[in-house]
Amino acid sequence: MARHLLEVKGLCKWYGKYQVLKDLDFEVEKGSFVVIMGKSGSGKTTLLNILGLLDGFEKGSYIFNGQNVAKMGENQRCLFRNSHIGFIFQQFYLIESLTVAQNIELPMLYHGGYTAGERIDMVKESLQAVELENKFKSYPNELSGGQQQRISIARALVNNSDLILADEPTGALDWKTGLKIIDILVKLNRQNKTIIMVTHDGDLRKYATHCVFLRDGVFTGEDDL
Ligand SMILES: Nc1ncnc2c1ncn2[C@@H]1O[C@H](COP(=O)(O)OP(=O)(O)O)[C@@H](O)[C@H]1O
Ligand SMILES: [Mg+2]
């Protein structure tokens, strides 16, 4: 087994003529909690979307768990993303017309191969991890913002993903509620889940096992917040 969960070399990304990521080298060890910091517009979301196979890139290599991501076709990439990667976004992106349980179940439905009974068990297990078992039948709009974010964490966990990617997960929450979210991520990391979190909140770096700074698409290694 490779020691690194993922390895990026010489990664470049352009939006038209604008180069947003410039020759990035990046390795993430299994079980680490990486925090990517940088000002707005520095390329954090773009990098996270590439790492999460939501977006492509023009130059460089990306190896995830020993597999060359650039060589995958679209179908394979979707399948790979669904079975290995969970996402948490600033705006939660829960589906309002579905219950909490149905929202969490979605990645398993896309994945296929689980019985209804298995799906319910896995939803319950994920809800336990975020301490919201009692919200199984609730709808997202019956929950607070912090609870909705915890549900989105449960959704990211449900497929037993190897990697959780979080893009400003506390950005829409007040400080205290945000800390509860970070608490959960730290707990998951202690259970050996690999986490990459983007934030521009300098206070959050202390929770990381590794911290990198991005400025105008380049890793600077230093703090310019
Ligand atoms: N889809 C896109 N098309 C063109 N430019 C984009 C697109 N997405 C982001 N950008 C530009 O790329 C730069 C980095 O954006 P982003 O990755 O969202 O940064 P961050 O998450 O650090 O704020 C910004 O200048 C932004 O305007
Ligand atoms: Mg962003």
XYZ file of N, CA, C and O and ligand atoms in Angstrom, residues 15 18 20 39-47, ligand 1:
75
model
N -8.067 28.906 -16.401
C -9.419 29.275 -16.830
C -9.216 30.178 -18.035
O -8.841 31.345 -17.877
N -6.175 32.606 -18.133
C -5.776 32.900 -16.747
C -5.319 31.626 -16.040
O -6.077 30.667 -15.903
N -4.701 29.671 -12.961
C -5.146 29.784 -11.564
C -4.294 28.928 -10.622
O -4.039 29.341 -9.486
N -5.922 33.649 0.935
C -6.941 34.685 0.760
C -7.942 34.273 -0.304
O -7.671 33.384 -1.121
N -9.054 34.965 -0.315
C -10.069 34.752 -1.338
C -9.450 34.953 -2.722
O -8.684 35.889 -2.935
N -9.735 34.036 -3.635
C -9.225 34.158 -4.993
C -7.871 33.502 -5.209
O -7.343 33.507 -6.315
N -7.307 32.895 -4.163
C -5.965 32.307 -4.305
C -5.976 30.955 -5.022
O -4.920 30.453 -5.392
N -7.167 30.357 -5.196
C -7.249 29.089 -5.936
C -7.603 27.891 -5.066
O -7.533 26.746 -5.526
N -8.013 28.125 -3.823
C -8.283 27.026 -2.885
C -9.416 26.114 -3.369
O -9.280 24.893 -3.371
N -10.525 26.729 -3.743
C -11.676 25.925 -4.187
C -11.336 25.157 -5.462
O -11.683 23.987 -5.606
N -10.637 25.821 -6.373
C -10.232 25.150 -7.614
C -9.387 23.922 -7.308
O -9.622 22.836 -7.850
N -8.419 24.075 -6.396
C -7.560 22.947 -6.029
C -8.384 21.826 -5.399
O -8.238 20.647 -5.750
N -15.152 28.741 -13.418
C -14.278 29.749 -13.424
N -14.020 30.450 -14.560
C -13.126 31.448 -14.573
N -12.431 31.868 -13.502
C -12.647 31.235 -12.338
C -13.579 30.149 -12.231
N -13.571 29.697 -10.938
C -12.692 30.483 -10.283
N -12.135 31.397 -11.112
C -11.083 32.382 -10.739
O -9.956 31.654 -10.265
C -9.387 32.286 -9.119
C -9.376 31.331 -7.945
O -10.717 31.038 -7.553
P -11.053 30.028 -6.389
O -10.404 28.731 -6.661
O -12.527 30.030 -6.208
O -10.325 30.719 -5.143
P -10.609 30.656 -3.579
O -11.427 29.436 -3.288
O -9.242 30.619 -2.962
O -11.331 31.910 -3.219
C -10.216 33.548 -8.891
O -9.547 34.601 -9.494
C -11.524 33.246 -9.579
O -12.126 34.432 -10.024
